[in-house]
Coordinates of C-alpha atoms and ligand atoms in Angstrom, one line a residue:
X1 CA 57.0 0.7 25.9
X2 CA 54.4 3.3 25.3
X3 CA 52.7 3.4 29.3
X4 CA 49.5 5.6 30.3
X5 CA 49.6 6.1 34.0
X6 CA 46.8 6.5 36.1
X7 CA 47.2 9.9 37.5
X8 CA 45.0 10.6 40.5
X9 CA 47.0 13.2 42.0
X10 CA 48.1 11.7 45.3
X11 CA 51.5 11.7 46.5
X12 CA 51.7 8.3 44.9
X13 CA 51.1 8.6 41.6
X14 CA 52.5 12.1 41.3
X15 CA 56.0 10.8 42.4
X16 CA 55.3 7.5 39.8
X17 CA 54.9 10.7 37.2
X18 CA 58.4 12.1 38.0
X19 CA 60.2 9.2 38.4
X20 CA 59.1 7.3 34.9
X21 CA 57.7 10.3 33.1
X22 CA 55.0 8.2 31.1
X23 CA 53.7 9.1 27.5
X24 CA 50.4 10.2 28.9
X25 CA 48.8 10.8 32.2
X26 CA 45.2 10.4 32.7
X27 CA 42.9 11.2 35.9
X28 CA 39.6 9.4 36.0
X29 CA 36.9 11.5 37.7
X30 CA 34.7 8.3 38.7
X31 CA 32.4 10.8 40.7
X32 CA 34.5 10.9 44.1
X33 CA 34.3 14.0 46.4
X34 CA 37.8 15.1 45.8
X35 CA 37.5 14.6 42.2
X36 CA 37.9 18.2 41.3
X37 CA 40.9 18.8 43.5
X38 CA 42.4 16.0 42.2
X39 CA 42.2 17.1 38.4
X40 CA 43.4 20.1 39.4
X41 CA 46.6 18.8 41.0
X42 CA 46.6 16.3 38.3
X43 CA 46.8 18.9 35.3
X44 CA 49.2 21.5 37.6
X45 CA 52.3 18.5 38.3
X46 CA 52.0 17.4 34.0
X47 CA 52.3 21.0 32.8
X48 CA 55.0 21.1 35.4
X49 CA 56.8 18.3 34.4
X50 CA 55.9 18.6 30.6
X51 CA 53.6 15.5 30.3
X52 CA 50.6 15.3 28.4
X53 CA 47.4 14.7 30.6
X54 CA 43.7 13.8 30.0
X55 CA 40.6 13.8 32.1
X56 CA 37.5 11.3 31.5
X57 CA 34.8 11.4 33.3
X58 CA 32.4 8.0 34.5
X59 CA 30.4 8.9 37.3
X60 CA 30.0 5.5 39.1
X61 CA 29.1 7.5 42.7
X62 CA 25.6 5.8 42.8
X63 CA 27.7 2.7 42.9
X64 CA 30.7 3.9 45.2
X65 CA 30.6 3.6 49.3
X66 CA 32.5 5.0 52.0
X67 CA 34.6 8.4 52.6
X68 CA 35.5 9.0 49.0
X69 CA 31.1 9.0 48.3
X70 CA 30.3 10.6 51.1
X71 CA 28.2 7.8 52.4
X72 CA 28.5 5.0 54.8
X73 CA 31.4 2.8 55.0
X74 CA 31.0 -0.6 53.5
X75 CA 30.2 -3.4 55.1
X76 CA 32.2 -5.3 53.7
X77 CA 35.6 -3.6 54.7
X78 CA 36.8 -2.0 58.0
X79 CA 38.4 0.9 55.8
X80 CA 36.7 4.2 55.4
X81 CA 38.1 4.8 51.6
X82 CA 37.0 1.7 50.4
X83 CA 34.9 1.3 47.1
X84 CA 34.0 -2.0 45.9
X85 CA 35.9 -2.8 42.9
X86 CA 37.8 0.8 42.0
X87 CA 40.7 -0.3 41.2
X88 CA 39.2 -3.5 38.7
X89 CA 37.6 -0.6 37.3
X90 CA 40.0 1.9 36.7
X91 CA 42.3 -0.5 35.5
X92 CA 39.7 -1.0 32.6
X93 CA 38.6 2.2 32.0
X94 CA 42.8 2.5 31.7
X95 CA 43.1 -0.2 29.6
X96 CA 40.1 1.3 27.2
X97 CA 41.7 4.4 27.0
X98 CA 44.9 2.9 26.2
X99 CA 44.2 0.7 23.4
X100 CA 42.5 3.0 20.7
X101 CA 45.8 5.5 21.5
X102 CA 48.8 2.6 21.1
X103 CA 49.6 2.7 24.5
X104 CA 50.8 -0.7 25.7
X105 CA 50.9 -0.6 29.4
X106 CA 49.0 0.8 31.8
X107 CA 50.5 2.4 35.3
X108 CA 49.0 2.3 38.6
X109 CA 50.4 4.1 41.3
X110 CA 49.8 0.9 44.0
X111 CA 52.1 1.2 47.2
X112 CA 53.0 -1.5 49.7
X113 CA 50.5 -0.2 52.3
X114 CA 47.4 -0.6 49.4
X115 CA 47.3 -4.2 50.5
X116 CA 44.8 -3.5 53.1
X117 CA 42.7 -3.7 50.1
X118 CA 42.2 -6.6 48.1
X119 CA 42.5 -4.5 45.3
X120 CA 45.5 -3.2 46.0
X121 CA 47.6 -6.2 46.8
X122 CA 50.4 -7.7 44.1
X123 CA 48.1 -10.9 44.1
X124 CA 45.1 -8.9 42.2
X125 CA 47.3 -6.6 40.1
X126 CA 49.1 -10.1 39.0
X127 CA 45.6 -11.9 38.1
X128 CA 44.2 -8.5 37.0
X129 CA 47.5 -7.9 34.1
X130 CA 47.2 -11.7 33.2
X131 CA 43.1 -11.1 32.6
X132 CA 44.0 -7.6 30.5
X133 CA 47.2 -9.2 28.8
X134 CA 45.3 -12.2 27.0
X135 CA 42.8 -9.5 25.6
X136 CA 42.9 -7.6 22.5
X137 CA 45.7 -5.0 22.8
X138 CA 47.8 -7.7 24.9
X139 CA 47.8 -4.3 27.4
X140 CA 50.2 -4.7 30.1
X141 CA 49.5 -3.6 33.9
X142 CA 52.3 -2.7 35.7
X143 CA 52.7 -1.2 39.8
X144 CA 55.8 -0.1 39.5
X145 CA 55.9 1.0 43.0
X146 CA 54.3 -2.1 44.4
X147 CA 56.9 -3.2 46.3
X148 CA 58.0 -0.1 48.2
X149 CA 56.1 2.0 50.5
X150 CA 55.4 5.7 50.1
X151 CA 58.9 7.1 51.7
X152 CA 60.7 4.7 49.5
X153 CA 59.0 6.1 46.3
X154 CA 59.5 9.2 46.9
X155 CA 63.4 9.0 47.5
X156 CA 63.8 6.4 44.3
X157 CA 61.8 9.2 42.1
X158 CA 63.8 11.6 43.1
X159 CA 60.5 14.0 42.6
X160 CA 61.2 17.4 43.6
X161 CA 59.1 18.2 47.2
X162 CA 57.2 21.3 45.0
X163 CA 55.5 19.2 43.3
X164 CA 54.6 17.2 46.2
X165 CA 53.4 20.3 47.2
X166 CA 50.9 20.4 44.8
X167 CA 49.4 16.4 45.3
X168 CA 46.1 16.1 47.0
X169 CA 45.3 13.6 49.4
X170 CA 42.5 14.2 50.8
X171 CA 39.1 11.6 50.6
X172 CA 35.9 13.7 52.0
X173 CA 36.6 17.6 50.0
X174 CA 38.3 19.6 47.7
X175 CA 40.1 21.2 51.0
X176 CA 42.2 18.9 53.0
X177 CA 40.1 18.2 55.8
X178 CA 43.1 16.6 58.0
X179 CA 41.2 13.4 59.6
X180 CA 40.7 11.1 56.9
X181 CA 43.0 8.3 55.9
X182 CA 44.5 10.3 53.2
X183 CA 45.4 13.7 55.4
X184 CA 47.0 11.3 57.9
X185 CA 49.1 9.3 55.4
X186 CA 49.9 12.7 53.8
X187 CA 51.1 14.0 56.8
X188 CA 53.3 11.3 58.0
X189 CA 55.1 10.9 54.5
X190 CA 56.0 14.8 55.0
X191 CA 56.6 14.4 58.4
X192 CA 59.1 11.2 57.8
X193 CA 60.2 12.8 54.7
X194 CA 61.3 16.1 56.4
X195 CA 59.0 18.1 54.6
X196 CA 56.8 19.6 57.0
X197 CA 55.6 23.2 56.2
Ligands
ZN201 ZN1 41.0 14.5 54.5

């Protein structure tokens, strides 16, 4: 299997990038704050690893809410990163990329934890491969890491903690601010992980 895998930088995906070393790694800058931080992390852990990596850019920030667009938080959900229907959308854009290139499956670097979203639970990343799978391309979407939470992904991909160094977590700047969701999660991985600087 040929896989593209949704690279946005994040401990998550980054440790997906070591673990399963994918034909090609893409970052979609979709117009959120950290965007530029995160192509930046993005391109630094593939050169490192020897991967090839892409960036596309689809500004959808008149359309995005919360943290990651610097505006209010939804109103529809009690979490500050949410951004109605990222991850439906990214999957596409994935999938769009994917096709014209032979890539059969797209990867998403979904963790346990994501399923305080609804986009981020196994339930829509089942219904959201069977909607992609009966298209053209018969694309598979595949969460490898679905089923274990950050900690656990880490240890299975056996990704060396410099490149961790390198992922950025971060929802509100291209510096880590240290309050948001992200900082917090990043810290307690490196904290539980040992890794503390
Ligand atoms: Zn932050």
């Amino acid at each position: 299997m040929s896989e593209l895998l949704l690279l946005s930088g994040g401990i998550d995906s980054i440790a997906i990038a070591a673990w399963l070393r994918p034909a090609q790694c893409l970052t979609i800058d979709y117009g959120q704050r950290p965007a530029a931080a995160e192509v930046d992390a993005a391109s630094e852990v593939c050169r490192r690893l020897g991967l090839f990596h892409d960036v596309i850019r689809v500004p959808i920030n008149e359309l995005g809410s919360g943290a990651l667009a610097g505006k209010p938080v939804s109103e529809f959900s009690s979490h500050e990163e949410f951004w109605p229907f990222r991850n439906q959308f990214l999957l596409t854009l994935g999938a769009m990329y994917a096709m014209p290139r032979s890539l059969n499956a797209v990867l998403i670097g979904t963790v346990q934890n994501d399923s305080r979203h609804a986009d981020g639970s196994p339930v829509f990343l089942n219904q959201i491969a069977d909607l992609v799978a009966q298209q053209e391309g018969g694309i598979a979407i595949v969460a490898p890491a679905i089923h274990l939470d950050t900690v656990e992904l880490v240890k299975v991909s056996n990704v060396d903690p410099s490149l961790l160094g390198w992922a950025h977590s971060c929802h509100t700047s291209h510096v880590a601010c240290g309050r948001c969701p992200g900082c917090n999660k990043h810290s307690e991985v490196m904290r539980v992980l040992g890794w503390e600087l």
